[in-house]
Coordinates of C-alpha atoms in Angstrom, one line a residue:
X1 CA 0.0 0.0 0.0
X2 CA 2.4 2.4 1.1
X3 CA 5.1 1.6 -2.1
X4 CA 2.5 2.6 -4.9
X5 CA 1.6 6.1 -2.6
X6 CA 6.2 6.3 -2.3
X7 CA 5.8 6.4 -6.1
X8 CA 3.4 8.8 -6.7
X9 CA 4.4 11.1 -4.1
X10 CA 8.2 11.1 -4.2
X11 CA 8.6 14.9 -5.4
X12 CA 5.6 15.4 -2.3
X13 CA 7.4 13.7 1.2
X14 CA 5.2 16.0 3.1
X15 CA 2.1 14.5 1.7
X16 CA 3.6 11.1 2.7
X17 CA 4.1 11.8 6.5
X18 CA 0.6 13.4 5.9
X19 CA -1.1 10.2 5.3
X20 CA 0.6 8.2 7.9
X21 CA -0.6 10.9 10.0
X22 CA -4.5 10.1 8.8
X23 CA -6.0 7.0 10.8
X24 CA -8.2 5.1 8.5
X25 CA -11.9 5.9 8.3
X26 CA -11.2 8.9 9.2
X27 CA -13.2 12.5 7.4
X28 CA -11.1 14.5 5.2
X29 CA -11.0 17.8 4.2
X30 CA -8.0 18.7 1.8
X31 CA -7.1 22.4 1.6
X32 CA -4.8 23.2 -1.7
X33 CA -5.4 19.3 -3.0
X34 CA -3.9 20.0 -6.2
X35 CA -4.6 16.5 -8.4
X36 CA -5.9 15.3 -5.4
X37 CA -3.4 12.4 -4.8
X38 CA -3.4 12.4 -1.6
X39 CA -7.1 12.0 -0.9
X40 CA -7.4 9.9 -3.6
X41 CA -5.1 7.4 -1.7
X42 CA -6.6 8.1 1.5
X43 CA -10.4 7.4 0.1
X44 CA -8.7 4.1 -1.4
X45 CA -6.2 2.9 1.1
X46 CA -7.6 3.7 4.3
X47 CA -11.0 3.9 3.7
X48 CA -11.3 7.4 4.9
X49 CA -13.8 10.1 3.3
X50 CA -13.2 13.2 1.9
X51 CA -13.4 16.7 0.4
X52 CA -10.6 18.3 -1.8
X53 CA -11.1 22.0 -2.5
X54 CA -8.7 23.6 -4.7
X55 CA -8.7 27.4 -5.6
X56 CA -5.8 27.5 -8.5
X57 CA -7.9 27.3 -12.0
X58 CA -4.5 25.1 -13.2
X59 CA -5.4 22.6 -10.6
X60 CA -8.2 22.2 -11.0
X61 CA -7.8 21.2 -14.8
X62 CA -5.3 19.1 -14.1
X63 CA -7.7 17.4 -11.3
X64 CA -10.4 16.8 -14.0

């Protein structure tokens, strides 16, 4: 589980210690998600539930 997230996030270590911080099942709200990896592996890994908001138009595009 955590080897795919090392992968995806390895320019993001911050997100990484973010997510071990998160107990599973836990209710999300991601401020500045970006793509929305991290709450994407959250929601799938440890079950939790969640909300990304993102204000940058970029980000948003790239999210979609």
């Amino acid at each position: 589980m955590r080897a795919q997230l090392n992968r995806e996030l390895e320019k993001r270590p911050d997100l990484l210690v973010i997510f071990d911080l998160v107990p599973e099942g836990s209710k999300v709200l991601d401020l500045g998600c970006g793509e929305g990896v991290l709450l994407d592996h959250l929601q799938k890994q440890k079950k939790c539930s969640g909300c990304g908001i993102e204000f940058s138009q970029e980000k948003i595009i790239e999210c979609i």
